[in-house]
């Protein structure tokens, strides 16, 4: 099946710093991608949807100035958590959706710990 | 609003059938999904069903949909140790569109 990678897989940072998470599709191109966050024993909460070449659409309650999404190409998207706080500690997961596909392909996730 | 509910934990003996249940609230859901999450790996689509179907079978997997009650279930026949994972129920309205996930059911296999 399609492969999506995320880097880093785990990152620890200090409060107030910014962290960038990369998401790449390795063997397909996709115009639409999604960023989720997942708390322990909780569902995946959609943060934003982005189409390549367009600004991301953020879900209600997600600060777009704090969670910067750059959908740089059909195979690469980045999520930057700016001025990180301990409450931003979570598991961040990306997914790509090839055009016209029912299925989304998910990355393995990035665990962010803010101290 | 949109909501997907499922039990958090299920324990099943190896060789028995596992049945994971899910309810959803969005009546305009077109696609109902079951995803599997294993440690260190991305969510993997197991199967999906269109809202106008009642049942879908794929090898050991059987999905039942009761649209009237907004109830979805996943049956895994002859459960194996490799089936141990978290199973997420999810719903969506359109292709390429956002998906709303449940909290996931952790399936534990007893020897």
Short mmCIF file of C-alpha atoms in Angstrom, two decimals:
data_model
loop_
_atom_site.label_atom_id
_atom_site.label_comp_id
_atom_site.label_asym_id
_atom_site.label_seq_id
_atom_site.Cartn_x
_atom_site.Cartn_y
_atom_site.Cartn_z
CA UNK A 1 0.00 0.00 0.00
CA UNK A 2 0.87 3.67 -0.13
CA UNK A 3 3.57 4.85 2.26
CA UNK A 4 3.54 8.08 4.25
CA UNK A 5 6.45 9.07 6.45
CA UNK A 6 6.68 11.58 9.26
CA UNK A 7 9.77 13.15 10.72
CA UNK A 8 10.66 13.30 13.52
CA UNK A 9 8.85 10.41 15.17
CA UNK A 10 9.38 11.92 18.63
CA UNK A 11 10.51 15.37 19.64
CA UNK A 12 11.01 17.07 22.99
CA UNK A 13 11.23 20.84 23.08
CA UNK A 14 11.18 23.64 25.63
CA UNK A 15 8.24 25.96 26.13
CA UNK A 16 8.33 28.94 23.82
CA UNK A 17 10.25 27.27 21.03
CA UNK A 18 8.89 26.21 17.64
CA UNK A 19 8.85 22.71 16.24
CA UNK A 20 8.45 21.64 12.62
CA UNK A 21 7.00 18.26 11.68
CA UNK A 22 7.37 16.91 8.15
CA UNK A 23 4.96 14.62 6.37
CA UNK A 24 5.88 12.99 3.07
CA UNK A 25 4.08 10.63 0.72
CA UNK A 26 6.72 8.34 -0.69
CA UNK A 27 5.06 6.67 -3.62
CA UNK A 28 2.10 8.76 -4.69
CA UNK A 29 1.00 12.34 -5.15
CA UNK A 30 -1.98 13.86 -3.41
CA UNK A 31 -3.63 17.21 -3.66
CA UNK A 32 -5.40 17.00 -0.30
CA UNK A 33 -3.89 16.31 3.05
CA UNK A 34 -5.00 16.44 6.67
CA UNK A 35 -3.36 17.04 10.04
CA UNK A 36 -4.77 15.41 13.16
CA UNK A 37 -3.82 15.37 16.81
CA UNK A 38 -4.51 12.48 19.11
CA UNK A 39 -4.55 12.46 22.90
CA UNK A 40 -4.18 9.19 24.85
CA UNK A 41 -7.31 7.08 24.62
CA UNK A 42 -8.93 9.77 22.50
CA UNK A 43 -9.99 9.91 18.90
CA UNK A 44 -8.05 11.62 16.16
CA UNK A 45 -9.13 15.25 16.11
CA UNK A 46 -8.88 16.92 12.73
CA UNK A 47 -6.88 20.14 12.95
CA UNK A 48 -6.84 21.32 9.36
CA UNK A 49 -7.29 20.37 5.74
CA UNK A 50 -5.02 21.67 3.03
CA UNK A 51 -4.87 21.49 -0.73
CA UNK A 52 -1.57 21.95 -2.51
CA UNK A 53 -1.15 25.56 -3.52
CA UNK A 54 -3.95 26.84 -1.28
CA UNK A 55 -4.17 28.04 2.29
CA UNK A 56 -5.14 25.46 4.86
CA UNK A 57 -8.67 25.32 6.24
CA UNK A 58 -8.57 25.05 10.02
CA UNK A 59 -11.19 23.39 12.18
CA UNK A 60 -13.02 25.42 14.76
CA UNK A 61 -10.92 26.03 17.84
CA UNK A 62 -7.56 25.43 16.12
CA UNK A 63 -5.33 28.52 16.09
CA UNK A 64 -3.98 29.00 12.59
CA UNK A 65 -1.24 31.33 13.80
CA UNK A 66 -0.03 28.73 16.24
CA UNK A 67 -0.20 25.69 13.98
CA UNK A 68 1.31 26.74 10.67
CA UNK A 69 0.72 24.39 7.78
CA UNK A 70 2.70 24.56 4.58
CA UNK A 71 1.56 22.23 1.80
CA UNK A 72 4.73 22.70 -0.19
CA UNK A 73 4.15 20.12 -2.91
CA UNK A 74 2.03 17.11 -3.85
CA UNK A 75 4.26 14.93 -1.67
CA UNK A 76 5.28 17.17 1.22
CA UNK A 77 3.48 19.02 3.98
CA UNK A 78 4.83 20.55 7.17
CA UNK A 79 3.20 21.47 10.46
CA UNK A 80 5.00 24.03 12.60
CA UNK A 81 3.93 24.40 16.21
CA UNK A 82 4.95 27.93 17.16
CA UNK A 83 5.69 29.10 20.69
CA UNK A 84 4.96 25.64 22.02
CA UNK A 85 3.32 25.18 25.43
CA UNK A 86 3.08 22.00 27.52
CA UNK A 87 -0.60 21.69 26.57
CA UNK A 88 0.52 21.29 22.94
CA UNK A 89 2.09 17.97 23.92
CA UNK A 90 0.28 15.39 21.84
CA UNK A 91 0.53 12.88 19.02
CA UNK A 92 0.33 14.57 15.62
CA UNK A 93 -0.68 12.52 12.61
CA UNK A 94 -0.84 13.49 8.96
CA UNK A 95 -2.69 11.86 6.11
CA UNK A 96 -2.81 12.22 2.36
CA UNK A 97 -5.81 11.67 0.14
CA UNK A 98 -5.12 10.89 -3.52
CA UNK A 99 -7.63 12.58 -5.74
CA UNK A 100 -10.94 10.74 -6.03
CA UNK A 101 -9.96 8.15 -3.46
CA UNK A 102 -12.10 6.99 -0.58
CA UNK A 103 -9.03 6.05 1.40
CA UNK A 104 -6.69 8.34 3.30
CA UNK A 105 -3.11 7.21 3.86
CA UNK A 106 -1.74 7.98 7.28
CA UNK A 107 1.72 8.67 8.58
CA UNK A 108 2.96 6.87 11.70
CA UNK A 109 2.64 10.00 13.81
CA UNK A 110 4.95 12.35 15.69
CA UNK A 111 4.94 12.50 19.45
CA UNK A 112 5.57 16.04 20.69
CA UNK A 113 6.52 16.64 24.31
CA UNK A 114 6.85 20.24 25.46
CA UNK A 115 8.67 20.76 28.74
CA UNK B 1 -22.66 17.98 15.67
CA UNK B 2 -20.85 15.01 14.26
CA UNK B 3 -19.97 12.32 16.76
CA UNK B 4 -18.74 8.73 16.59
CA UNK B 5 -18.89 6.52 19.67
CA UNK B 6 -17.34 3.13 20.34
CA UNK B 7 -16.33 1.13 23.36
CA UNK B 8 -12.70 1.53 24.41
CA UNK B 9 -11.73 -2.05 25.09
CA UNK B 10 -12.54 -5.59 23.93
CA UNK B 11 -10.95 -8.82 25.05
CA UNK B 12 -11.37 -11.97 22.92
CA UNK B 13 -9.90 -15.47 22.99
CA UNK B 14 -7.75 -16.51 20.06
CA UNK B 15 -9.85 -18.31 17.48
CA UNK B 16 -13.12 -16.71 18.57
CA UNK B 17 -14.91 -13.96 16.67
CA UNK B 18 -14.46 -10.34 17.67
CA UNK B 19 -17.30 -7.88 17.26
CA UNK B 20 -16.58 -4.19 17.59
CA UNK B 21 -19.55 -1.85 17.66
CA UNK B 22 -19.86 1.81 16.74
CA UNK B 23 -22.60 4.41 16.61
CA UNK B 24 -22.57 7.70 14.76
CA UNK B 25 -24.81 10.73 14.65
CA UNK B 26 -24.33 12.33 11.23
CA UNK B 27 -27.23 11.22 9.05
CA UNK B 28 -25.50 12.56 5.94
CA UNK B 29 -22.57 10.19 6.29
CA UNK B 30 -21.86 8.52 2.97
CA UNK B 31 -18.85 6.40 3.89
CA UNK B 32 -18.35 4.42 7.07
CA UNK B 33 -14.82 3.21 7.73
CA UNK B 34 -12.89 0.84 9.91
CA UNK B 35 -9.22 1.72 10.43
CA UNK B 36 -6.61 -0.31 12.30
CA UNK B 37 -3.76 1.25 14.28
CA UNK B 38 -0.77 -0.81 15.35
CA UNK B 39 2.09 0.57 17.48
CA UNK B 40 4.60 2.55 15.44
CA UNK B 41 2.54 2.35 12.26
CA UNK B 42 0.09 4.68 10.57
CA UNK B 43 -3.60 4.02 10.56
CA UNK B 44 -4.47 1.43 7.96
CA UNK B 45 -7.84 1.27 6.23
CA UNK B 46 -9.31 -2.16 6.85
CA UNK B 47 -12.57 -1.75 5.01
CA UNK B 48 -15.33 0.70 4.32
CA UNK B 49 -18.99 0.53 3.44
CA UNK B 50 -21.28 2.89 1.58
CA UNK B 51 -24.27 4.14 3.51
CA UNK B 52 -26.67 2.49 1.07
CA UNK B 53 -25.30 -0.97 1.87
CA UNK B 54 -26.26 -3.27 4.73
CA UNK B 55 -23.31 -5.59 4.75
CA UNK B 56 -19.86 -6.02 3.31
CA UNK B 57 -17.67 -9.08 3.66
CA UNK B 58 -13.97 -9.26 2.97
CA UNK B 59 -12.25 -12.51 3.95
CA UNK B 60 -12.35 -12.62 7.78
CA UNK B 61 -13.96 -9.20 8.06
CA UNK B 62 -17.70 -8.56 8.01
CA UNK B 63 -19.15 -5.07 8.31
CA UNK B 64 -22.80 -4.61 9.19
CA UNK B 65 -24.57 -1.28 8.87
CA UNK B 66 -27.92 -0.37 10.36
CA UNK B 67 -28.53 3.03 8.86
CA UNK B 68 -31.81 3.54 10.69
CA UNK B 69 -30.11 3.15 14.07
CA UNK B 70 -26.81 4.64 12.83
CA UNK B 71 -25.02 1.54 14.07
CA UNK B 72 -21.93 0.01 12.49
CA UNK B 73 -20.15 -3.16 13.51
CA UNK B 74 -16.98 -4.97 12.53
CA UNK B 75 -16.75 -8.72 12.97
CA UNK B 76 -13.37 -10.40 12.77
CA UNK B 77 -13.69 -14.16 12.36
CA UNK B 78 -11.10 -16.55 13.81
CA UNK B 79 -9.30 -13.78 15.70
CA UNK B 80 -5.53 -14.12 15.66
CA UNK B 81 -2.80 -12.57 17.81
CA UNK B 82 -1.88 -10.37 14.86
CA UNK B 83 -5.30 -8.76 15.10
CA UNK B 84 -4.30 -7.13 18.36
CA UNK B 85 -4.53 -3.38 17.67
CA UNK B 86 -6.74 -0.35 18.09
CA UNK B 87 -9.70 -0.25 15.72
CA UNK B 88 -11.20 3.09 14.78
CA UNK B 89 -14.67 3.59 13.44
CA UNK B 90 -15.00 6.68 11.25
CA UNK B 91 -17.46 8.42 8.99
CA UNK B 92 -17.23 10.84 6.11
CA UNK B 93 -19.53 12.57 3.67
CA UNK B 94 -17.47 12.83 0.51
CA UNK B 95 -14.37 11.44 -1.10
CA UNK B 96 -11.25 13.49 -0.35
CA UNK B 97 -13.10 15.03 2.56
CA UNK B 98 -12.47 15.06 6.27
CA UNK B 99 -13.18 11.95 8.32
CA UNK B 100 -14.61 11.96 11.85
CA UNK B 101 -13.10 9.27 14.05
CA UNK B 102 -14.29 7.48 17.16
CA UNK B 103 -11.96 7.06 20.13
CA UNK B 104 -10.88 3.61 19.04
CA UNK B 105 -11.41 0.15 20.51
CA UNK B 106 -8.36 -1.64 21.82
CA UNK B 107 -8.66 -5.33 20.91
CA UNK B 108 -6.81 -7.65 23.27
CA UNK B 109 -6.33 -11.30 22.33
CA UNK B 110 -6.30 -13.92 25.04
CA UNK B 111 -4.34 -17.14 24.44
#
